[in-house]
Short mmCIF file of C-alpha atoms in Angstrom, two decimals:
data_model
loop_
_atom_site.label_atom_id
_atom_site.label_comp_id
_atom_site.label_asym_id
_atom_site.label_seq_id
_atom_site.Cartn_x
_atom_site.Cartn_y
_atom_site.Cartn_z
CA UNK Q 1 -50.22 -0.80 30.09
CA UNK Q 2 -48.44 -1.91 33.13
CA UNK Q 3 -45.45 -2.69 30.65
CA UNK Q 4 -45.45 0.89 29.38
CA UNK Q 5 -45.67 2.12 33.01
CA UNK Q 6 -42.91 -0.44 33.68
CA UNK Q 7 -40.53 0.82 30.31
CA UNK Q 8 -41.08 4.21 30.86
CA UNK Q 9 -39.46 3.35 34.97
CA UNK Q 10 -36.71 1.37 33.87
CA UNK Q 11 -35.60 3.66 30.83
CA UNK Q 12 -35.28 6.53 32.94
CA UNK Q 13 -32.85 4.62 35.03
CA UNK Q 14 -31.64 3.42 32.34
CA UNK Q 15 -30.71 7.05 30.44
CA UNK Q 16 -28.88 7.97 34.27
CA UNK Q 17 -26.63 4.96 33.72
CA UNK Q 18 -25.71 5.65 30.11
CA UNK Q 19 -25.02 9.49 31.30
CA UNK Q 20 -22.66 7.73 33.89
CA UNK Q 21 -21.10 5.90 31.72
CA UNK Q 22 -20.72 9.07 29.48
CA UNK Q 23 -19.13 10.72 32.25
CA UNK Q 24 -16.48 8.10 32.76
CA UNK Q 25 -15.88 6.66 29.15
CA UNK Q 26 -16.77 9.39 26.57
CA UNK Q 27 -19.02 7.25 24.68
CA UNK Q 28 -22.21 9.17 23.75
CA UNK Q 29 -25.19 8.62 25.71
CA UNK Q 30 -27.47 9.55 22.80
CA UNK Q 31 -25.39 6.95 20.64
CA UNK Q 32 -26.47 4.06 22.85
CA UNK Q 33 -29.87 5.50 23.40
CA UNK Q 34 -31.02 5.40 19.71
CA UNK Q 35 -29.25 2.06 18.98
CA UNK Q 36 -31.54 0.79 22.18
CA UNK Q 37 -34.66 2.80 19.84
CA UNK Q 38 -33.37 0.64 17.21
CA UNK Q 39 -33.44 -2.64 19.35
CA UNK Q 40 -37.18 -2.12 20.41
CA UNK Q 41 -38.38 -0.20 17.14
CA UNK Q 42 -36.64 -1.98 13.60
CA UNK Q 43 -35.29 -4.92 14.74
CA UNK Q 44 -37.36 -6.52 17.12
CA UNK Q 45 -41.30 -4.46 16.03
CA UNK Q 46 -41.56 -4.02 20.03
CA UNK Q 47 -42.57 -0.49 19.34
CA UNK Q 48 -43.23 0.76 16.10
CA UNK Q 49 -43.60 5.22 15.06
CA UNK Q 50 -47.52 4.30 14.41
CA UNK Q 51 -48.21 2.97 18.03
CA UNK Q 52 -46.78 6.10 19.11
CA UNK Q 53 -48.80 8.02 16.90
CA UNK Q 54 -49.65 11.97 17.02
CA UNK Q 55 -47.91 11.70 20.58
CA UNK Q 56 -44.26 10.71 18.62
CA UNK Q 57 -44.14 14.49 16.81
CA UNK Q 58 -45.32 15.86 19.93
CA UNK Q 59 -43.29 15.29 22.06
CA UNK Q 60 -40.03 15.39 19.35
CA UNK Q 61 -41.30 19.82 19.18
CA UNK Q 62 -40.69 19.73 23.24
CA UNK Q 63 -37.87 18.05 23.78
CA UNK Q 64 -36.06 20.62 20.66
CA UNK Q 65 -37.46 23.54 22.74
CA UNK Q 66 -36.80 22.36 26.10
CA UNK Q 67 -32.82 21.48 25.09
CA UNK Q 68 -32.61 24.91 22.95
CA UNK Q 69 -34.19 26.89 26.25
CA UNK Q 70 -31.43 25.10 28.35
CA UNK Q 71 -29.21 26.08 25.96
CA UNK Q 72 -29.72 29.64 26.03
CA UNK Q 73 -29.66 29.40 30.46
CA UNK Q 74 -25.75 28.51 29.32
CA UNK Q 75 -24.92 30.80 27.12
CA UNK Q 76 -23.41 33.85 28.76
CA UNK Q 77 -24.14 37.40 26.99
CA UNK Q 78 -20.12 38.80 27.01
CA UNK Q 79 -19.43 35.03 25.09
CA UNK Q 80 -22.86 35.59 22.29
CA UNK Q 81 -21.84 38.86 21.68
CA UNK Q 82 -18.07 38.44 21.02
CA UNK Q 83 -18.89 35.28 19.22
CA UNK Q 84 -22.57 36.39 17.04
CA UNK Q 85 -20.78 38.07 13.91
CA UNK Q 86 -18.55 34.53 13.60
CA UNK Q 87 -20.75 32.19 15.00
CA UNK Q 88 -23.10 33.74 12.07
CA UNK Q 89 -20.56 33.58 9.38
CA UNK Q 90 -19.60 29.91 9.71
CA UNK Q 91 -23.34 28.43 10.77
CA UNK Q 92 -23.88 30.03 6.93
CA UNK Q 93 -20.78 28.59 5.27
CA UNK Q 94 -21.25 25.05 7.15
CA UNK Q 95 -24.79 25.07 5.81
CA UNK Q 96 -24.20 26.10 2.06
CA UNK Q 97 -21.56 24.12 2.30
CA UNK Q 98 -22.68 20.93 3.03
CA UNK Q 99 -26.50 21.70 0.52
CA UNK Q 100 -24.00 21.70 -1.64
CA UNK Q 101 -21.97 18.53 -1.19
CA UNK Q 102 -24.62 16.65 -0.64
CA UNK Q 103 -27.20 18.48 -4.36
CA UNK Q 104 -24.11 16.95 -5.85
CA UNK Q 105 -23.82 13.63 -4.93
CA UNK Q 106 -27.40 13.09 -5.43
CA UNK Q 107 -27.21 14.76 -8.38
CA UNK Q 108 -24.06 13.57 -10.10
CA UNK Q 109 -23.50 10.27 -7.97
CA UNK Q 110 -26.81 8.70 -7.48
CA UNK Q 111 -28.56 9.81 -10.64
CA UNK Q 112 -31.70 11.96 -8.59
CA UNK Q 113 -33.08 14.66 -10.35
CA UNK Q 114 -32.39 18.61 -9.89
CA UNK Q 115 -34.77 19.31 -7.22
CA UNK Q 116 -34.92 16.26 -5.16
CA UNK Q 117 -31.09 16.62 -4.33
CA UNK Q 118 -31.46 20.39 -3.87
CA UNK Q 119 -34.45 19.45 -1.29
CA UNK Q 120 -32.14 16.52 0.41
CA UNK Q 121 -29.47 18.80 0.48
CA UNK Q 122 -31.67 22.04 2.66
CA UNK Q 123 -33.06 19.56 4.64
CA UNK Q 124 -29.27 18.03 6.01
CA UNK Q 125 -27.79 21.05 6.05
CA UNK Q 126 -27.81 21.72 9.55
CA UNK Q 127 -26.52 20.55 13.04
CA UNK Q 128 -29.01 19.34 15.63
CA UNK Q 129 -29.82 21.50 19.09
CA UNK Q 130 -30.74 18.08 20.37
CA UNK Q 131 -28.09 16.07 19.93
CA UNK Q 132 -24.88 20.00 19.96
CA UNK Q 133 -25.89 20.76 22.91
CA UNK Q 134 -25.82 17.58 25.58
CA UNK Q 135 -22.40 16.76 23.85
CA UNK Q 136 -20.98 20.33 24.95
CA UNK Q 137 -22.35 19.73 28.11
CA UNK Q 138 -19.64 16.47 28.25
CA UNK Q 139 -16.76 17.53 26.71
CA UNK Q 140 -13.51 20.15 27.61
CA UNK Q 141 -14.61 23.53 25.05
CA UNK Q 142 -14.28 27.10 25.59
CA UNK Q 143 -17.58 28.90 26.83
CA UNK Q 144 -17.28 30.79 23.61
CA UNK Q 145 -16.77 27.82 21.30
CA UNK Q 146 -19.87 26.19 23.16
CA UNK Q 147 -22.21 29.77 22.22
CA UNK Q 148 -21.24 29.61 18.86
CA UNK Q 149 -21.57 25.65 18.35
CA UNK Q 150 -25.15 26.25 20.07
CA UNK Q 151 -26.09 29.48 17.57
CA UNK Q 152 -24.94 27.23 14.61
CA UNK Q 153 -27.72 24.18 15.33
CA UNK Q 154 -30.37 27.02 15.97
CA UNK Q 155 -29.51 29.22 13.66
CA UNK Q 156 -29.20 26.23 10.69
CA UNK Q 157 -32.89 24.34 11.84
CA UNK Q 158 -33.87 27.62 10.73
CA UNK Q 159 -32.43 27.59 7.54
CA UNK Q 160 -33.26 23.88 6.54
CA UNK Q 161 -36.91 24.38 7.16
CA UNK Q 162 -37.12 27.91 5.39
CA UNK Q 163 -35.16 26.65 2.08
CA UNK Q 164 -36.97 23.92 2.43
CA UNK Q 165 -40.03 25.23 2.27
CA UNK Q 166 -39.51 27.25 0.58
CA UNK Q 167 -37.96 25.41 -2.86
CA UNK Q 168 -41.20 22.76 -2.04
CA UNK Q 169 -44.06 25.53 -2.35
CA UNK Q 170 -42.02 26.60 -5.70
CA UNK Q 171 -42.10 23.40 -7.27
CA UNK Q 172 -45.82 23.01 -6.16
CA UNK Q 173 -46.86 26.93 -7.79
CA UNK Q 174 -43.61 26.95 -10.40
CA UNK Q 175 -42.27 29.33 -9.78
CA UNK Q 176 -38.49 29.82 -7.66
CA UNK Q 177 -37.81 32.96 -6.40
CA UNK Q 178 -34.97 33.17 -4.80
CA UNK Q 179 -35.36 36.60 -2.88
CA UNK Q 180 -38.69 35.98 -1.74
CA UNK Q 181 -37.28 33.04 0.83
CA UNK Q 182 -34.35 35.14 1.72
CA UNK Q 183 -36.70 37.54 3.19
CA UNK Q 184 -38.80 35.48 4.99
CA UNK Q 185 -35.47 33.71 6.69
CA UNK Q 186 -34.12 37.00 7.91
CA UNK Q 187 -38.04 38.51 8.99
CA UNK Q 188 -38.34 34.74 10.65
CA UNK Q 189 -34.84 35.09 12.54
CA UNK Q 190 -34.89 39.03 13.64
CA UNK Q 191 -38.62 38.78 14.90
CA UNK Q 192 -38.53 35.35 16.13
CA UNK Q 193 -34.97 37.18 18.10
CA UNK Q 194 -37.71 40.16 18.80
CA UNK Q 195 -40.11 38.21 20.51
CA UNK Q 196 -37.96 35.67 22.75
CA UNK Q 197 -36.17 38.65 23.98
CA UNK Q 198 -39.31 40.33 24.72
CA UNK Q 199 -41.05 37.33 26.47
CA UNK Q 200 -37.86 37.27 28.35
CA UNK Q 201 -37.53 41.29 29.66
CA UNK Q 202 -41.35 40.53 30.15
CA UNK Q 203 -40.81 36.96 32.52
CA UNK Q 204 -38.14 38.85 34.57
CA UNK Q 205 -40.02 42.07 35.16
CA UNK Q 206 -42.93 39.28 36.58
CA UNK Q 207 -41.70 36.58 37.82
CA UNK Q 208 -41.23 37.27 41.35
CA UNK Q 209 -44.53 38.43 41.42
CA UNK Q 210 -45.30 34.88 40.15
CA UNK Q 211 -43.39 33.61 43.07
CA UNK Q 212 -46.02 34.68 45.38
CA UNK Q 213 -48.02 31.78 44.05
CA UNK Q 214 -47.38 28.18 45.28
CA UNK Q 215 -46.31 25.19 42.40
CA UNK Q 216 -45.11 27.93 40.40
CA UNK Q 217 -40.78 26.05 40.10
CA UNK Q 218 -42.24 25.42 36.07
CA UNK Q 219 -44.09 28.56 34.89
CA UNK Q 220 -40.72 30.25 33.61
CA UNK Q 221 -40.60 26.90 31.37
CA UNK Q 222 -44.11 27.08 30.24
CA UNK Q 223 -44.33 31.06 29.58
CA UNK Q 224 -40.94 29.99 27.52
CA UNK Q 225 -43.63 27.61 25.41
CA UNK Q 226 -46.09 30.71 25.25
CA UNK Q 227 -43.00 32.70 23.46
CA UNK Q 228 -42.56 29.86 21.53
CA UNK Q 229 -46.09 29.10 20.70
CA UNK Q 230 -46.47 33.52 20.38
CA UNK Q 231 -43.65 33.24 17.53
CA UNK Q 232 -44.91 30.14 15.41
CA UNK Q 233 -48.12 31.81 15.56
CA UNK Q 234 -47.08 34.88 14.39
CA UNK Q 235 -44.66 32.68 11.74
CA UNK Q 236 -41.38 33.70 13.16
CA UNK Q 237 -39.31 30.38 14.86
CA UNK Q 238 -40.37 29.30 17.34
CA UNK Q 239 -37.11 28.01 18.02
CA UNK Q 240 -34.78 30.97 17.68
CA UNK Q 241 -37.72 32.89 20.38
CA UNK Q 242 -37.05 29.72 22.80
CA UNK Q 243 -33.46 30.32 22.75
CA UNK Q 244 -33.88 33.73 22.94
CA UNK Q 245 -35.99 33.73 25.92
CA UNK Q 246 -33.12 31.06 27.65
CA UNK Q 247 -30.44 34.12 27.31
CA UNK Q 248 -32.76 36.05 28.79
CA UNK Q 249 -33.08 34.28 31.61
CA UNK Q 250 -29.42 33.12 32.41
CA UNK Q 251 -28.12 36.45 31.71
CA UNK Q 252 -31.02 37.45 34.36
CA UNK Q 253 -27.98 40.75 36.19
CA UNK Q 254 -26.59 41.28 33.36
CA UNK Q 255 -30.02 42.38 31.28
CA UNK Q 256 -31.41 44.05 34.36
CA UNK Q 257 -28.26 45.77 34.88
CA UNK Q 258 -28.98 47.44 30.96
CA UNK Q 259 -32.62 48.10 31.94
CA UNK Q 260 -31.75 50.13 34.69
CA UNK Q 261 -29.35 52.04 32.93
CA UNK Q 262 -31.53 52.50 29.99
CA UNK Q 263 -34.93 53.41 31.99
CA UNK Q 264 -33.24 54.62 35.34
CA UNK Q 265 -35.50 52.30 37.14
CA UNK Q 266 -33.53 50.82 39.54
CA UNK Q 267 -36.22 47.86 40.62
CA UNK Q 268 -34.80 44.62 40.70
CA UNK Q 269 -35.81 42.29 38.38
CA UNK Q 270 -36.72 38.12 39.26
CA UNK Q 271 -33.93 36.00 38.86
CA UNK Q 272 -33.25 31.90 37.55
CA UNK Q 273 -32.55 30.32 41.28
CA UNK Q 274 -29.70 27.38 41.03
CA UNK Q 275 -32.46 24.94 42.06
CA UNK Q 276 -35.20 26.54 39.45
CA UNK Q 277 -32.14 25.73 36.70
CA UNK Q 278 -31.28 22.08 38.25
CA UNK Q 279 -34.85 21.51 38.45
CA UNK Q 280 -35.28 22.78 34.13
CA UNK Q 281 -31.61 20.39 33.94
CA UNK Q 282 -33.62 17.14 34.34
CA UNK Q 283 -36.44 18.09 32.38
CA UNK Q 284 -34.00 18.72 29.49
CA UNK Q 285 -32.57 15.24 30.57
CA UNK Q 286 -36.12 13.35 30.82
CA UNK Q 287 -36.57 14.38 27.39
CA UNK Q 288 -33.44 13.91 25.57
CA UNK Q 289 -33.58 10.21 27.06
CA UNK Q 290 -36.98 9.91 25.60
CA UNK Q 291 -36.66 12.18 22.59
CA UNK Q 292 -33.30 9.80 21.07
CA UNK Q 293 -34.95 6.93 22.01
CA UNK Q 294 -37.41 7.58 19.41
CA UNK Q 295 -35.30 8.69 17.22
CA UNK Q 296 -33.76 5.32 16.92
CA UNK Q 297 -37.36 3.49 16.46
CA UNK Q 298 -38.45 5.41 14.00
CA UNK Q 299 -35.58 4.77 11.24
CA UNK Q 300 -36.48 2.30 8.53
CA UNK Q 301 -34.25 -0.20 7.62
CA UNK Q 302 -35.47 -1.15 4.01
CA UNK Q 303 -33.16 -0.90 1.28
CA UNK Q 304 -29.11 -1.50 0.83
CA UNK Q 305 -29.49 1.21 -2.40
CA UNK Q 306 -30.52 4.29 -0.08
CA UNK Q 307 -28.47 3.33 3.14
CA UNK Q 308 -25.50 3.14 0.67
CA UNK Q 309 -26.17 7.13 -0.57
CA UNK Q 310 -26.79 7.69 2.95
CA UNK Q 311 -23.79 6.98 4.01
CA UNK Q 312 -22.00 9.03 1.71
CA UNK Q 313 -23.09 11.96 2.05
CA UNK Q 314 -22.43 11.76 5.59
CA UNK Q 315 -18.85 10.68 4.38
CA UNK Q 316 -18.73 13.35 1.94
CA UNK Q 317 -20.04 16.45 4.73
CA UNK Q 318 -17.31 14.91 7.54
CA UNK Q 319 -14.43 14.76 5.15
CA UNK Q 320 -15.47 18.61 4.08
CA UNK Q 321 -16.14 19.95 7.71
CA UNK Q 322 -12.40 19.60 9.17
CA UNK Q 323 -11.27 22.18 6.38
CA UNK Q 324 -14.36 24.14 6.43
CA UNK Q 325 -12.84 24.77 10.17
CA UNK Q 326 -9.98 25.15 9.39
CA UNK Q 327 -10.50 28.09 6.52
CA UNK Q 328 -13.52 29.99 8.52
CA UNK Q 329 -12.80 29.23 12.49
CA UNK Q 330 -11.95 32.87 14.10
CA UNK Q 331 -9.26 33.88 16.03
CA UNK Q 332 -11.21 33.10 19.26
CA UNK Q 333 -11.37 29.77 19.26
CA UNK Q 334 -8.46 27.30 20.71
CA UNK Q 335 -6.99 24.68 18.54
CA UNK Q 336 -9.20 22.26 20.45
CA UNK Q 337 -12.31 24.27 20.34
CA UNK Q 338 -11.44 23.85 16.44
CA UNK Q 339 -11.17 19.85 16.52
CA UNK Q 340 -14.37 19.72 18.88
CA UNK Q 341 -16.13 22.27 16.05
CA UNK Q 342 -14.57 20.19 12.84
CA UNK Q 343 -16.76 16.91 14.16
CA UNK Q 344 -19.91 18.42 15.30
CA UNK Q 345 -21.76 17.46 12.62
CA UNK Q 346 -24.78 15.33 13.86
CA UNK Q 347 -28.20 15.61 12.23
CA UNK Q 348 -31.36 15.54 14.12
CA UNK Q 349 -35.24 16.54 14.75
CA UNK Q 350 -35.36 19.17 11.91
CA UNK Q 351 -34.20 16.96 8.95
CA UNK Q 352 -36.62 14.04 10.63
CA UNK Q 353 -39.35 16.26 10.32
CA UNK Q 354 -38.52 17.82 7.33
CA UNK Q 355 -37.91 14.93 5.69
CA UNK Q 356 -41.41 14.18 5.36
CA UNK Q 357 -42.46 17.62 3.59
CA UNK Q 358 -40.83 16.34 -0.23
CA UNK Q 359 -43.68 12.95 -0.63
CA UNK Q 360 -46.76 15.52 1.17
CA UNK Q 361 -46.04 17.98 -1.74
CA UNK Q 362 -46.59 15.15 -4.26
CA UNK Q 363 -42.53 14.82 -5.20
CA UNK Q 364 -41.64 11.19 -6.67
CA UNK Q 365 -38.94 10.60 -5.03
CA UNK Q 366 -40.00 11.48 -1.30
CA UNK Q 367 -40.25 8.78 0.01
CA UNK Q 368 -36.09 7.93 -1.09
CA UNK Q 369 -35.97 11.37 0.54
CA UNK Q 370 -37.76 10.69 3.68
CA UNK Q 371 -35.80 7.33 4.15
CA UNK Q 372 -32.26 8.81 3.24
CA UNK Q 373 -32.41 11.43 6.10
CA UNK Q 374 -33.43 9.22 8.81
CA UNK Q 375 -30.36 7.23 7.83
CA UNK Q 376 -27.48 10.58 7.17
CA UNK Q 377 -29.22 11.86 10.63
CA UNK Q 378 -28.35 7.89 12.11
CA UNK Q 379 -24.75 7.52 10.20
CA UNK Q 380 -24.32 11.46 11.42
CA UNK Q 381 -24.63 11.32 14.90
CA UNK Q 382 -22.83 7.60 15.62
CA UNK Q 383 -19.53 9.02 13.76
CA UNK Q 384 -20.06 12.07 15.90
CA UNK Q 385 -20.36 10.18 18.78
CA UNK Q 386 -17.10 8.24 17.44
CA UNK Q 387 -15.11 10.90 16.77
CA UNK Q 388 -15.84 13.23 19.65
CA UNK Q 389 -14.23 10.71 22.63
CA UNK Q 390 -11.38 9.73 20.05
CA UNK Q 391 -10.58 13.90 20.01
CA UNK Q 392 -10.74 13.82 23.31
CA UNK Q 393 -8.61 10.69 25.03
CA UNK Q 394 -6.85 9.83 22.31
CA UNK Q 395 -3.79 11.09 20.07
CA UNK Q 396 -5.53 11.78 17.29
CA UNK Q 397 -6.97 15.19 19.58
CA UNK Q 398 -3.74 16.59 19.61
CA UNK Q 399 -2.45 15.53 15.79
CA UNK Q 400 -5.84 17.57 15.13
CA UNK Q 401 -5.44 20.01 17.40
CA UNK Q 402 -2.11 20.58 16.25
CA UNK Q 403 -3.39 20.89 12.70
CA UNK Q 404 -5.65 23.50 13.47
CA UNK Q 405 -2.76 25.60 15.74
CA UNK Q 406 -1.25 26.91 11.75
CA UNK Q 407 -4.74 27.53 10.62
CA UNK Q 408 -5.41 31.28 9.61
CA UNK Q 409 -6.81 32.44 11.65
CA UNK Q 410 -5.35 30.86 14.72
CA UNK Q 411 -4.26 32.81 17.57
CA UNK Q 412 -5.85 32.06 20.92
CA UNK Q 413 -4.16 30.36 24.01
CA UNK Q 414 -5.56 27.05 24.33
CA UNK Q 415 -7.45 26.10 27.28
CA UNK Q 416 -8.91 29.70 27.63
CA UNK Q 417 -11.96 29.59 29.57
CA UNK Q 418 -12.65 26.07 29.04
CA UNK Q 419 -15.92 24.58 30.82
#
């Protein structure tokens, strides 16, 4: 027990050192944390997933919703409204291309069954909020592009979950109904957003009253947990609800103005203070450290053939992403924003959680799907972590920016609205 407490303290300070190293070198701290997790996990056996137990899965859920909430606080409603349509188009398009690419590689490259290939494609079709949001806070991208990438990561998490579970349930029942899957997806997105917005507006109305009590600095964060739980228990996406709640809280003054105009109510609503934002940023930093360590610990290294499948998938996805960005990215994105978008393809929590479901549903290829997914998560984060600094600090970024300046939708001024 003493050694575990000592390790926890050392990990905290190591996380700060890695963040400082990231700011100076642009080599992401998440990569270093994953590699450290691999060292103390699969390589040495000091820590294993079995020893962590259920606490590891519970912690990953907390990490996801806190990071999404923190990301929502940083999104300006104006940028969100301007980029919402393009974000949805890009998210769905990227997801479809990714899922289809994985299906073809699994089916025709490695002779997996059509259903196993489809399930793997849906699991690995999205991007990870837990990786995208911390990276965006450290790199030079416009707020509009940041909002689009955050929305993509949150939306594709839902796409991964709904389509994966929909296909697995169809396999179990012997019926495949695409209409039911799409209906479930749309209803979950709309209803989850409504729950998050309603929770945020309600909390803005009562937060000043809550602050009359002592020790309530974390009250907003814990009410976000309530909002998340209500959405999940209602059968909707808690992740989307947490993101919507964060957006409302981060734009309290705008929301207050809109409400006063709609309801002719001039009474002020509460806002999130800068001190509270700093507190939630510190909380997001803490969960990020332990989430990526846990991810490294969870990755198995048992089969060279599994690793080969994962590498093939990741290379193909990263080869196609720039082409998709070239044709799909809108005018509101600068060439540099498009360069960042072209390599922002990390997989993460949703894929890791969904990876275990095929085996639970009795698929013969379930264990292979889980191992492949874990390696896709690792390889995609490693490649994203390598490419982002190359774009930010080397001539590769300039050449890629130049390429995207000639894309069909080019037109934004370079450097517009950068962080």
